[in-house]
PDB file of C-alpha atoms in Angstrom:
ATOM      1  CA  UNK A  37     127.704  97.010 102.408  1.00 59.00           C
ATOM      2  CA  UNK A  38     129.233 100.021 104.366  1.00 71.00           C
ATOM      3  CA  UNK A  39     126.949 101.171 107.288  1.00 70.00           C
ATOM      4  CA  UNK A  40     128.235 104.788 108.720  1.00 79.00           C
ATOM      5  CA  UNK A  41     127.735 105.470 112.728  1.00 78.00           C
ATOM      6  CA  UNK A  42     125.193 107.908 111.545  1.00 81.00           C
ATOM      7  CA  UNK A  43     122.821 104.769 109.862  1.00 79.00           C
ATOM      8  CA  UNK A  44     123.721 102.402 112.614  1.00 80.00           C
ATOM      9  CA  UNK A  45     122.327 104.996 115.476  1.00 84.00           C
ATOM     10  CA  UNK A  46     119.438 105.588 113.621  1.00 83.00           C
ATOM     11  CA  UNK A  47     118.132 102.242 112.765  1.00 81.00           C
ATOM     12  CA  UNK A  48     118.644 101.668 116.552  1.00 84.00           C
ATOM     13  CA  UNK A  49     116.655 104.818 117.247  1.00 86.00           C
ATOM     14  CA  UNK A  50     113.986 104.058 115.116  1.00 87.00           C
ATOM     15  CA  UNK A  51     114.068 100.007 116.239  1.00 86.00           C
ATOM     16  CA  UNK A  52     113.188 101.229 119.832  1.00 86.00           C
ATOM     17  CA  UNK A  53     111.218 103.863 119.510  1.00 88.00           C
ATOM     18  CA  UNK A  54     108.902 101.687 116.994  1.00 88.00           C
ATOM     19  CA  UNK A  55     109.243  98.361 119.611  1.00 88.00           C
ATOM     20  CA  UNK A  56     108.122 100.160 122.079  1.00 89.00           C
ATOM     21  CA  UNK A  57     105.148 101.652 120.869  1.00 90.00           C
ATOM     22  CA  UNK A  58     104.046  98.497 118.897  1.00 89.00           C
ATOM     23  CA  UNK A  59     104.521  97.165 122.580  1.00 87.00           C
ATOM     24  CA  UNK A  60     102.603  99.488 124.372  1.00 89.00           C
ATOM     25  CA  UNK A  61      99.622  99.012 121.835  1.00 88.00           C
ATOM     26  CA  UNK A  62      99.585  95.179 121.445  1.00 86.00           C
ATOM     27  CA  UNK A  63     100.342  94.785 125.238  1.00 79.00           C
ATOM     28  CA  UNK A  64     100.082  97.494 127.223  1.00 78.00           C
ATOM     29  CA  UNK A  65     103.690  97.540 127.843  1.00 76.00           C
ATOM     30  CA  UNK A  66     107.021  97.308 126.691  1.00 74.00           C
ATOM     31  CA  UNK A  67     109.417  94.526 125.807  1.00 77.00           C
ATOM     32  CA  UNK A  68     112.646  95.424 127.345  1.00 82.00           C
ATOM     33  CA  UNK A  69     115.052  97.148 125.490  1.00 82.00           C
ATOM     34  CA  UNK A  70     116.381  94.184 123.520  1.00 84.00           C
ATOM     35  CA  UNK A  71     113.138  93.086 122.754  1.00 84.00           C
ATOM     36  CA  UNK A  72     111.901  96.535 121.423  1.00 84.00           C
ATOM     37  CA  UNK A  73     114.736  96.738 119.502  1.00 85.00           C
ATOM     38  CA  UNK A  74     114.053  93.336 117.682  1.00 88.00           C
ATOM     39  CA  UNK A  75     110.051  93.801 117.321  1.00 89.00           C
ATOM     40  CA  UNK A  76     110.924  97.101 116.042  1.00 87.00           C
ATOM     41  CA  UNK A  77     113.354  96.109 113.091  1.00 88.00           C
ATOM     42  CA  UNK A  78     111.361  92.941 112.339  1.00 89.00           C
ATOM     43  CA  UNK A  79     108.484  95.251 112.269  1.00 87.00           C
ATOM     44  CA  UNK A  80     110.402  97.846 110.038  1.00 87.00           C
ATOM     45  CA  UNK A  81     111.193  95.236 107.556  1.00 88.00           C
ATOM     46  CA  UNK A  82     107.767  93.963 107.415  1.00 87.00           C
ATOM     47  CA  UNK A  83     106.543  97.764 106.515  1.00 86.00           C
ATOM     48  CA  UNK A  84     109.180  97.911 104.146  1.00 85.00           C
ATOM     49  CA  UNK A  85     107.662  94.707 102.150  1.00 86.00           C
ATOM     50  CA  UNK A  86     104.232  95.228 102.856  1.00 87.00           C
ATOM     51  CA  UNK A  87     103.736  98.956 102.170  1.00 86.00           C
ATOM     52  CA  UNK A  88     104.802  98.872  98.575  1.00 86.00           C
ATOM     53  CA  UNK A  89     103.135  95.812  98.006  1.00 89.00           C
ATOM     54  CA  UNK A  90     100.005  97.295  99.323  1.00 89.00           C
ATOM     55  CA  UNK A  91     100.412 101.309  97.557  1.00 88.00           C
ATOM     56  CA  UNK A  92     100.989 102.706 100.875  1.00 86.00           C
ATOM     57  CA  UNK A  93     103.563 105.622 101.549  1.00 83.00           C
ATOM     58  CA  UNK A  94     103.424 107.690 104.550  1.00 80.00           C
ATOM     59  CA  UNK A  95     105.772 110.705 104.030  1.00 80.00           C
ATOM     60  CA  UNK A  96     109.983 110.657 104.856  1.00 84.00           C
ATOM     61  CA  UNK A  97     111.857 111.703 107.758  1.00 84.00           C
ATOM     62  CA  UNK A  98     112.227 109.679 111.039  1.00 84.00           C
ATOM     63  CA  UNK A  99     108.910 109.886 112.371  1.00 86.00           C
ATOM     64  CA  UNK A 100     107.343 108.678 109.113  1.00 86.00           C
ATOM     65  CA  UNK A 101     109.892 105.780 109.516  1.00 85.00           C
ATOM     66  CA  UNK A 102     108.924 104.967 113.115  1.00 86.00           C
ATOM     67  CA  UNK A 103     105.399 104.730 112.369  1.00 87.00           C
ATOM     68  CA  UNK A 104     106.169 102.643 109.369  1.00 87.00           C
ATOM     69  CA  UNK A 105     107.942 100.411 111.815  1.00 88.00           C
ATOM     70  CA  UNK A 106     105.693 100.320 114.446  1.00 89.00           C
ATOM     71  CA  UNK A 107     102.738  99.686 112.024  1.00 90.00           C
ATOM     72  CA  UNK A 108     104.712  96.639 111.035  1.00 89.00           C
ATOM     73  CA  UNK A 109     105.806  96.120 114.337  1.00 90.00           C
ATOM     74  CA  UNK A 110     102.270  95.933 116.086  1.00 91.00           C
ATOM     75  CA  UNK A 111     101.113  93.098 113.323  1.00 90.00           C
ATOM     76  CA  UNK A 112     104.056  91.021 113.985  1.00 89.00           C
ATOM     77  CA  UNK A 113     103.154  91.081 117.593  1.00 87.00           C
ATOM     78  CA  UNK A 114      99.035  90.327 116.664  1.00 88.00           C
ATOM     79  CA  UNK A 115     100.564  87.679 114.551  1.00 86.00           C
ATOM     80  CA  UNK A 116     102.738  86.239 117.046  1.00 84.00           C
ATOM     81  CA  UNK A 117      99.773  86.748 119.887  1.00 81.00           C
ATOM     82  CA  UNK A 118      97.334  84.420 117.617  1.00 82.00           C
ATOM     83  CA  UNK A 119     100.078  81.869 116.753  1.00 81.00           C
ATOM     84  CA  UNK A 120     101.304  81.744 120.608  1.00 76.00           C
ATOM     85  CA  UNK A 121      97.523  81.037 121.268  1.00 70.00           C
ATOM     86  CA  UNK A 122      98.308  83.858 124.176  1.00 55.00           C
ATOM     87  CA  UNK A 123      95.549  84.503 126.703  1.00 55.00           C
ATOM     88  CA  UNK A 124      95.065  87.670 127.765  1.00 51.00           C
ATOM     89  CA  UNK A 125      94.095  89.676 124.994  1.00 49.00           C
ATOM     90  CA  UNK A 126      91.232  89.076 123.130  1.00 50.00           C
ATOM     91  CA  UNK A 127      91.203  85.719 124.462  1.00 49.00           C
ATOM     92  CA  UNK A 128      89.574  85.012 127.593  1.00 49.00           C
ATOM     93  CA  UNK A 129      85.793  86.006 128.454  1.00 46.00           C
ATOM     94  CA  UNK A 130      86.393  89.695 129.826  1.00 46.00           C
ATOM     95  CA  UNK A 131      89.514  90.205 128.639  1.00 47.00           C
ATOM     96  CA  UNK A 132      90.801  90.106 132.282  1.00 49.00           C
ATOM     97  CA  UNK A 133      94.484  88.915 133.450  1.00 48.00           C
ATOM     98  CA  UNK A 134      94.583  86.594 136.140  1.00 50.00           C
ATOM     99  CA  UNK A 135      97.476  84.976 137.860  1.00 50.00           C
ATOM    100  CA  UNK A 136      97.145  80.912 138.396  1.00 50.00           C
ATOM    101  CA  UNK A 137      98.404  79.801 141.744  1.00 48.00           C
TER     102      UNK A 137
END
């Protein structure tokens, strides 16, 4: 398998972008860049299964990618937020953060 510059910067690109954004809809902010980089391309991988699976195509180009991506991207972080057992969102009466002391 022969990945150009071209493919490499691009699956970066859209591995950001689409970590951040699942990040700033799950969370309310981002993961760093690492981590946006690896929700994002986990995420992109899960679209890339679960789309076809499920009859769904968006379009082509790089903004129908990134919201592929960040689709997947956002329910790998739900997933992860129910497995964690996370408080915070969804799971504390109010839905407020507090710090513990």
């Amino acid at each position: 398998m022969n990945i150009s510059g071209e493919s490499l910067f691009v699956i970066l690109v859209v591995g950001i972008a689409a970590g951040w954004l699942a990040g700033q809809i799950v969370m309310g902010t981002g993961l760093g860049l690492v981590g946006d980089l690896a929700v994002g391309i986990a995420g992109a991988f899960i679209a890339s299964w679960l789309f076809p699976q499920l009859g769904i195509h968006l379009g082509s180009g790089i903004v129908s990618q990134i919201i592929d991506a960040a689709v997947g991207a956002v329910l790998l972080l739900m997933i992860m937020g129910l497995v964690r057992g996370r408080r915070g969102w969804g799971g504390s009466w109010g839905g407020v953060w507090r710090k513990r002391w």
